């Protein structure tokens, strides 16, 4: 049985290797395109290091009998929201209860926080773990493909965001999802993501044309912001819009209008909160 212990800085590189192996194997088992959703190894290490800094109490590894890292979990707490950012076990060690032990450790962090969010992968093991842990299952789809630029409408009023917009972004996040992104927004901006703002009505944080997360006050603003993200696509870029549930029909409409394909995705798992309708979540940061 693997031993679960708190993550340290020395675990970042082996934890990233475990995650990449588990995640890549899982995606290829379900015929998911490897290029969509996969980041560079260095970006994954930065993500793990960032959360180890902000949420050391939510960062755990599992090691085997030889002391080798074979699993990881990272949860974050922002205001009144708990999010599971990473849960992975090396394929050689799956189905032996290590995922459950890691999830239990991550759930122990921020135990007092009622609202919870997990963007579940396609792995049926993951869905089983989260439902068994009491999370509510919301089926979802992801869209991907190349954007048909002939269909791009004007998205008037969407402008690049500035640091002056961060308070607005935080307030909107708190009202829709119980927590601001705080240090995660700062982290993503330093690694090249861009903030787009529709004055007083919404924002989108995008990596190229992919919305990482976005929120709006009204559906028209949400649509305009998603279009503004997709407009950043070059003709051969494969773009993904992730985790749209039945509550985010507006996003599926935009994705279809842009020429993307809808595919089944892992469910959006919630605890003590509804799926926020005018919000698209990030797998990493909720
Ligand atoms: C999801 C993951 C972390 C679980 O780790 P694990 O160590 O395999 O998990 P556990 O052994 O604790 O639990 C696996 C459960 O799935 C069950 N299971 C195994 N194969 C299954 C299948 N094909 N369908 C449904 N359930 C399955 C097991 O029986 C076990 O349930 P039980 O404990 O109630 O019997 C791991 O499989 C993984 O890294 N997957 C790839 C990365 C990923 O998708 N991570 C989730 C991100 S949201």
Short mmCIF file of C-alpha atoms and ligand atoms in Angstrom, two decimals:
data_model
loop_
_atom_site.label_atom_id
_atom_site.label_comp_id
_atom_site.label_asym_id
_atom_site.label_seq_id
_atom_site.Cartn_x
_atom_site.Cartn_y
_atom_site.Cartn_z
CA UNK A 1 0.00 0.00 0.00
CA UNK A 2 1.36 3.40 -0.97
CA UNK A 3 2.16 5.89 1.79
CA UNK A 4 0.51 9.30 1.49
CA UNK A 5 2.48 12.26 2.86
CA UNK A 6 2.60 16.05 2.38
CA UNK A 7 4.26 17.20 -0.86
CA UNK A 8 7.62 18.98 -0.68
CA UNK A 9 9.51 21.05 -3.25
CA UNK A 10 11.61 17.99 -4.17
CA UNK A 11 8.44 16.17 -5.23
CA UNK A 12 7.47 18.67 -7.93
CA UNK A 13 9.41 17.07 -10.80
CA UNK A 14 8.48 13.41 -10.04
CA UNK A 15 4.87 14.42 -9.37
CA UNK A 16 4.71 16.10 -12.79
CA UNK A 17 6.08 12.94 -14.42
CA UNK A 18 3.45 10.83 -12.66
CA UNK A 19 0.69 13.21 -13.70
CA UNK A 20 1.79 13.37 -17.34
CA UNK A 21 2.02 9.57 -17.58
CA UNK A 22 -1.38 8.99 -15.92
CA UNK A 23 -3.13 11.81 -17.81
CA UNK A 24 -1.67 10.98 -21.24
CA UNK A 25 -2.45 7.27 -20.86
CA UNK A 26 -6.01 8.05 -19.77
CA UNK A 27 -6.58 10.45 -22.70
CA UNK A 28 -5.29 8.00 -25.27
CA UNK A 29 -7.46 5.19 -23.77
CA UNK A 30 -10.55 7.27 -24.50
CA UNK A 31 -9.43 8.46 -27.93
CA UNK A 32 -9.02 12.05 -26.79
CA UNK A 33 -6.60 14.11 -28.86
CA UNK A 34 -3.31 14.40 -27.00
CA UNK A 35 -2.57 17.92 -28.21
CA UNK A 36 -5.76 19.45 -26.80
CA UNK A 37 -5.53 20.15 -23.12
CA UNK A 38 -1.93 18.99 -22.75
CA UNK A 39 0.50 21.61 -21.50
CA UNK A 40 4.28 21.49 -21.49
CA UNK A 41 6.07 19.61 -18.70
CA UNK A 42 7.51 22.89 -17.47
CA UNK A 43 4.07 24.50 -17.30
CA UNK A 44 2.77 21.55 -15.27
CA UNK A 45 5.75 21.86 -12.90
CA UNK A 46 5.03 25.58 -12.50
CA UNK A 47 1.38 24.81 -11.78
CA UNK A 48 2.29 22.22 -9.13
CA UNK A 49 4.90 24.56 -7.59
CA UNK A 50 2.42 27.47 -7.57
CA UNK A 51 -0.20 25.44 -5.68
CA UNK A 52 2.40 24.03 -3.32
CA UNK A 53 3.20 27.65 -2.44
CA UNK A 54 -0.39 28.87 -2.08
CA UNK A 55 -1.96 25.65 -0.70
CA UNK A 56 0.74 23.54 0.93
CA UNK A 57 -1.91 21.91 3.15
CA UNK A 58 -3.78 20.68 0.07
CA UNK A 59 -0.70 19.23 -1.67
CA UNK A 60 -0.01 15.50 -1.18
CA UNK A 61 1.98 12.71 -2.77
CA UNK A 62 1.83 8.94 -2.50
CA UNK A 63 5.10 7.02 -2.50
CA UNK A 64 5.74 3.34 -3.09
CA UNK A 65 7.79 0.96 -0.92
CA UNK A 66 11.00 2.30 -2.49
CA UNK A 67 10.07 5.89 -1.61
CA UNK A 68 9.33 6.72 -5.25
CA UNK A 69 6.50 9.17 -5.95
CA UNK A 70 3.61 7.30 -7.60
CA UNK A 71 0.67 9.64 -7.06
CA UNK A 72 -0.27 13.23 -6.30
CA UNK A 73 -3.23 15.33 -5.22
CA UNK A 74 -3.54 19.10 -5.03
CA UNK A 75 -6.55 21.00 -3.71
CA UNK A 76 -6.90 24.73 -3.39
CA UNK A 77 -9.15 26.92 -1.26
CA UNK A 78 -10.15 30.41 -2.41
CA UNK A 79 -12.58 32.26 -0.13
CA UNK A 80 -15.55 29.87 0.30
CA UNK A 81 -14.66 27.48 -2.52
CA UNK A 82 -12.63 24.23 -2.41
CA UNK A 83 -11.31 22.95 -5.76
CA UNK A 84 -9.50 19.71 -6.58
CA UNK A 85 -6.83 20.75 -9.07
CA UNK A 86 -4.92 17.49 -9.59
CA UNK A 87 -5.40 13.85 -8.70
CA UNK A 88 -3.25 11.26 -10.44
CA UNK A 89 -1.77 7.84 -9.80
CA UNK A 90 0.86 6.21 -12.03
CA UNK A 91 -0.80 3.55 -14.17
CA UNK A 92 1.41 0.86 -12.56
CA UNK A 93 -0.24 1.60 -9.19
CA UNK A 94 -3.88 2.27 -10.08
CA UNK A 95 -6.88 0.35 -8.66
CA UNK A 96 -5.22 -0.29 -5.28
CA UNK A 97 -6.84 2.45 -3.23
CA UNK A 98 -4.09 5.05 -3.68
CA UNK A 99 -6.42 7.49 -5.47
CA UNK A 100 -8.88 7.24 -2.59
CA UNK A 101 -6.16 7.83 0.02
CA UNK A 102 -4.89 10.88 -1.87
CA UNK A 103 -8.40 12.27 -2.36
CA UNK A 104 -9.17 11.81 1.34
CA UNK A 105 -6.03 13.78 2.21
CA UNK A 106 -6.98 16.57 -0.22
CA UNK A 107 -10.54 16.64 1.15
CA UNK A 108 -9.13 17.10 4.63
CA UNK A 109 -7.71 20.44 3.53
CA UNK A 110 -10.31 23.19 3.87
CA UNK A 111 -12.74 20.73 5.42
CA UNK A 112 -14.73 23.67 6.79
CA UNK A 113 -15.36 25.05 3.27
CA UNK A 114 -18.80 23.92 2.11
CA UNK A 115 -18.71 24.60 -1.61
CA UNK A 116 -16.64 22.26 -3.73
CA UNK A 117 -15.84 21.90 -7.42
CA UNK A 118 -14.00 19.19 -9.39
CA UNK A 119 -13.66 19.13 -13.15
CA UNK A 120 -13.56 15.39 -13.62
CA UNK A 121 -11.56 13.67 -16.32
CA UNK A 122 -12.96 10.90 -18.54
CA UNK A 123 -11.50 8.26 -16.22
CA UNK A 124 -14.39 6.24 -14.73
CA UNK A 125 -12.20 5.64 -11.66
CA UNK A 126 -12.16 9.37 -11.00
CA UNK A 127 -15.94 9.74 -11.40
CA UNK A 128 -16.43 6.81 -9.01
CA UNK A 129 -14.15 8.35 -6.40
CA UNK A 130 -15.86 11.78 -6.53
CA UNK A 131 -19.43 10.49 -6.42
CA UNK A 132 -18.47 8.17 -3.56
CA UNK A 133 -17.01 11.21 -1.78
CA UNK A 134 -20.42 12.90 -1.95
CA UNK A 135 -20.07 15.12 -5.00
CA UNK A 136 -23.02 15.80 -7.28
CA UNK A 137 -22.52 14.70 -10.89
CA UNK A 138 -23.35 17.12 -13.74
CA UNK A 139 -22.78 15.56 -17.19
CA UNK A 140 -20.80 17.80 -19.53
CA UNK A 141 -19.36 18.12 -23.02
CA UNK A 142 -16.22 19.76 -24.35
CA UNK A 143 -15.89 21.35 -27.77
CA UNK A 144 -12.82 21.30 -29.92
CA UNK A 145 -11.70 21.92 -33.46
CA UNK A 146 -10.53 24.80 -35.63
CA UNK A 147 -12.50 28.02 -35.55
CA UNK A 148 -14.27 28.91 -38.77
CA UNK A 149 -13.15 32.52 -38.93
CA UNK A 150 -15.83 33.42 -41.50
CA UNK A 151 -18.41 32.96 -38.74
CA UNK A 152 -16.79 35.29 -36.22
CA UNK A 153 -19.23 38.05 -35.26
CA UNK A 154 -18.10 41.41 -33.97
CA UNK A 155 -17.74 41.36 -30.19
CA UNK A 156 -18.05 45.07 -29.54
CA UNK A 157 -16.73 46.44 -26.30
CA UNK A 158 -14.46 43.54 -25.36
CA UNK A 159 -11.09 45.04 -24.49
CA UNK A 160 -7.80 43.81 -22.96
CA UNK A 161 -7.98 43.78 -19.17
CA UNK A 162 -5.59 45.66 -16.88
CA UNK A 163 -4.67 45.29 -13.20
CA UNK A 164 -7.42 47.86 -12.47
CA UNK A 165 -9.97 45.21 -13.52
CA UNK A 166 -8.85 42.63 -10.95
CA UNK A 167 -11.27 43.82 -8.24
CA UNK A 168 -14.20 43.54 -10.67
CA UNK A 169 -13.06 40.05 -11.71
CA UNK A 170 -12.75 38.97 -8.07
CA UNK A 171 -16.21 40.30 -7.14
CA UNK A 172 -17.84 38.59 -10.12
CA UNK A 173 -16.08 35.30 -9.27
CA UNK A 174 -17.22 35.50 -5.66
CA UNK A 175 -20.81 36.15 -6.68
CA UNK A 176 -20.91 33.28 -9.22
CA UNK A 177 -18.62 30.63 -7.68
CA UNK A 178 -18.08 31.60 -4.04
CA UNK A 179 -14.40 32.42 -4.53
CA UNK A 180 -12.07 34.79 -6.38
CA UNK A 181 -9.17 33.32 -8.35
CA UNK A 182 -6.73 35.58 -6.50
CA UNK A 183 -3.18 34.24 -6.85
CA UNK A 184 -4.19 31.85 -9.63
CA UNK A 185 -5.17 34.77 -11.88
CA UNK A 186 -1.80 36.42 -11.18
CA UNK A 187 0.01 33.14 -11.88
CA UNK A 188 -1.78 32.58 -15.19
CA UNK A 189 -1.11 36.15 -16.33
CA UNK A 190 2.62 35.71 -15.68
CA UNK A 191 2.66 32.57 -17.80
CA UNK A 192 1.17 34.27 -20.84
CA UNK A 193 -2.61 34.12 -20.44
CA UNK A 194 -4.57 37.26 -21.33
CA UNK A 195 -7.46 38.93 -19.59
CA UNK A 196 -10.38 40.23 -21.68
CA UNK A 197 -13.03 42.48 -20.16
CA UNK A 198 -16.50 43.65 -21.15
CA UNK A 199 -16.97 46.72 -18.99
CA UNK A 200 -18.98 45.93 -15.88
CA UNK A 201 -20.46 42.78 -17.47
CA UNK A 202 -17.85 40.07 -17.57
CA UNK A 203 -14.34 38.87 -18.21
CA UNK A 204 -12.48 35.99 -19.84
CA UNK A 205 -9.01 34.70 -19.03
CA UNK A 206 -7.66 33.04 -22.16
CA UNK A 207 -4.59 31.15 -23.26
CA UNK A 208 -4.45 32.10 -26.93
CA UNK A 209 -7.98 31.38 -28.14
CA UNK A 210 -8.82 28.92 -25.36
CA UNK A 211 -10.90 30.31 -22.51
CA UNK A 212 -9.19 29.13 -19.31
CA UNK A 213 -12.07 30.47 -17.21
CA UNK A 214 -14.64 33.19 -17.79
CA UNK A 215 -17.61 34.77 -16.05
CA UNK A 216 -20.38 37.18 -17.00
CA UNK A 217 -23.34 39.04 -15.54
CA UNK A 218 -25.64 38.28 -18.49
CA UNK A 219 -25.81 35.75 -21.30
CA UNK A 220 -25.15 38.22 -24.11
CA UNK A 221 -21.94 39.31 -22.39
CA UNK A 222 -20.93 35.67 -21.90
CA UNK A 223 -21.40 34.97 -25.59
CA UNK A 224 -19.47 38.10 -26.65
CA UNK A 225 -16.58 37.20 -24.35
CA UNK A 226 -16.39 33.63 -25.63
CA UNK A 227 -16.41 34.89 -29.21
CA UNK A 228 -13.65 37.37 -28.35
CA UNK A 229 -11.51 34.46 -27.11
CA UNK A 230 -12.19 32.33 -30.18
CA UNK A 231 -11.33 35.27 -32.43
CA UNK A 232 -7.71 34.91 -31.26
CA UNK A 233 -7.42 31.55 -33.07
CA UNK A 234 -5.18 31.26 -36.08
CA UNK A 235 -6.60 29.24 -38.95
CA UNK A 236 -4.91 25.94 -37.95
CA UNK A 237 -5.12 26.25 -34.14
CA UNK A 238 -7.11 23.49 -32.45
CA UNK A 239 -9.13 25.23 -29.74
CA UNK A 240 -10.93 23.62 -26.82
CA UNK A 241 -13.85 24.94 -24.79
CA UNK A 242 -14.19 22.65 -21.80
CA UNK A 243 -16.83 21.44 -19.34
CA UNK A 244 -20.12 22.79 -20.65
CA UNK A 245 -23.12 21.34 -18.83
CA UNK A 246 -26.82 21.65 -19.62
CA UNK A 247 -26.67 24.92 -17.68
CA UNK A 248 -24.30 26.50 -20.20
CA UNK A 249 -26.23 26.08 -23.44
CA UNK A 250 -25.06 29.56 -24.49
CA UNK A 251 -21.47 28.28 -24.61
CA UNK A 252 -22.39 25.17 -26.61
CA UNK A 253 -24.26 27.42 -29.08
CA UNK A 254 -21.20 29.63 -29.58
CA UNK A 255 -18.89 26.61 -29.93
CA UNK A 256 -21.17 25.09 -32.58
CA UNK A 257 -21.56 28.41 -34.40
CA UNK A 258 -17.75 28.65 -34.49
CA UNK A 259 -17.55 25.26 -36.19
CA UNK A 260 -16.22 23.26 -33.21
CA UNK A 261 -17.30 19.68 -32.48
CA UNK A 262 -19.01 18.69 -29.24
CA UNK A 263 -17.65 15.59 -27.48
CA UNK A 264 -18.59 13.86 -24.23
CA UNK A 265 -16.34 14.98 -21.38
CA UNK A 266 -15.92 14.08 -17.74
CA UNK A 267 -18.66 15.38 -15.45
CA UNK A 268 -18.55 18.62 -13.51
CA UNK A 269 -18.64 17.58 -9.85
CA UNK A 270 -20.15 19.98 -7.34
CA UNK A 271 -20.61 19.99 -3.58
CA UNK A 272 -23.20 22.26 -1.96
CA UNK A 273 -23.44 24.55 -4.99
CA UNK A 274 -25.17 24.62 -8.36
CA UNK A 275 -23.15 24.75 -11.58
CA UNK A 276 -22.67 28.49 -12.18
CA UNK A 277 -24.51 29.13 -15.49
CA UNK A 278 -22.66 32.22 -16.67
CA UNK A 279 -19.25 30.81 -15.89
CA UNK A 280 -16.85 28.42 -17.65
CA UNK A 281 -14.40 26.70 -15.29
CA UNK A 282 -10.75 25.77 -15.56
CA UNK A 283 -9.75 22.16 -14.95
CA UNK A 284 -6.78 23.36 -12.94
CA UNK A 285 -8.28 26.20 -10.90
CA UNK A 286 -12.04 25.60 -10.90
C1 LIG B 1 -8.41 8.59 -11.15
C2 LIG B 1 -7.21 8.03 -10.40
C3 LIG B 1 -6.49 9.16 -9.69
C4 LIG B 1 -7.73 7.03 -9.37
O1 LIG B 1 -6.62 6.47 -8.71
P1 LIG B 1 -6.64 4.92 -8.30
O2 LIG B 1 -5.49 4.69 -7.39
O3 LIG B 1 -6.73 4.10 -9.53
O4 LIG B 1 -8.03 4.90 -7.47
P2 LIG B 1 -8.61 3.86 -6.45
O5 LIG B 1 -7.90 2.56 -6.57
O6 LIG B 1 -8.64 4.51 -5.10
O7 LIG B 1 -10.11 3.76 -6.94
C5 LIG B 1 -10.42 3.33 -8.23
C6 LIG B 1 -11.87 2.87 -8.23
O8 LIG B 1 -12.34 2.74 -9.57
C7 LIG B 1 -12.82 1.42 -9.76
N1 LIG B 1 -12.57 1.11 -11.18
C8 LIG B 1 -11.47 0.59 -11.76
N2 LIG B 1 -11.65 0.52 -13.09
C9 LIG B 1 -12.88 0.99 -13.34
C10 LIG B 1 -13.65 1.15 -14.53
N3 LIG B 1 -13.17 0.82 -15.72
N4 LIG B 1 -14.90 1.66 -14.41
C11 LIG B 1 -15.39 2.03 -13.22
N5 LIG B 1 -14.72 1.89 -12.06
C12 LIG B 1 -13.47 1.37 -12.13
C13 LIG B 1 -12.05 0.58 -8.78
O9 LIG B 1 -12.70 -0.63 -8.50
C14 LIG B 1 -12.03 1.53 -7.56
O10 LIG B 1 -13.28 1.57 -6.92
P3 LIG B 1 -13.51 0.87 -5.45
O11 LIG B 1 -12.39 1.35 -4.59
O12 LIG B 1 -14.83 1.38 -5.03
O13 LIG B 1 -13.46 -0.59 -5.73
C15 LIG B 1 -6.24 7.31 -11.37
O14 LIG B 1 -6.88 6.22 -11.92
C16 LIG B 1 -5.64 8.21 -12.43
O15 LIG B 1 -4.57 8.78 -12.24
N6 LIG B 1 -6.30 8.35 -13.61
C17 LIG B 1 -5.72 9.13 -14.72
C18 LIG B 1 -5.65 10.61 -14.41
C19 LIG B 1 -7.03 11.15 -14.13
O16 LIG B 1 -7.92 11.05 -14.93
N7 LIG B 1 -7.17 11.78 -12.95
C20 LIG B 1 -8.42 12.35 -12.50
C21 LIG B 1 -8.40 13.82 -12.74
S1 LIG B 1 -10.00 14.55 -12.44
#
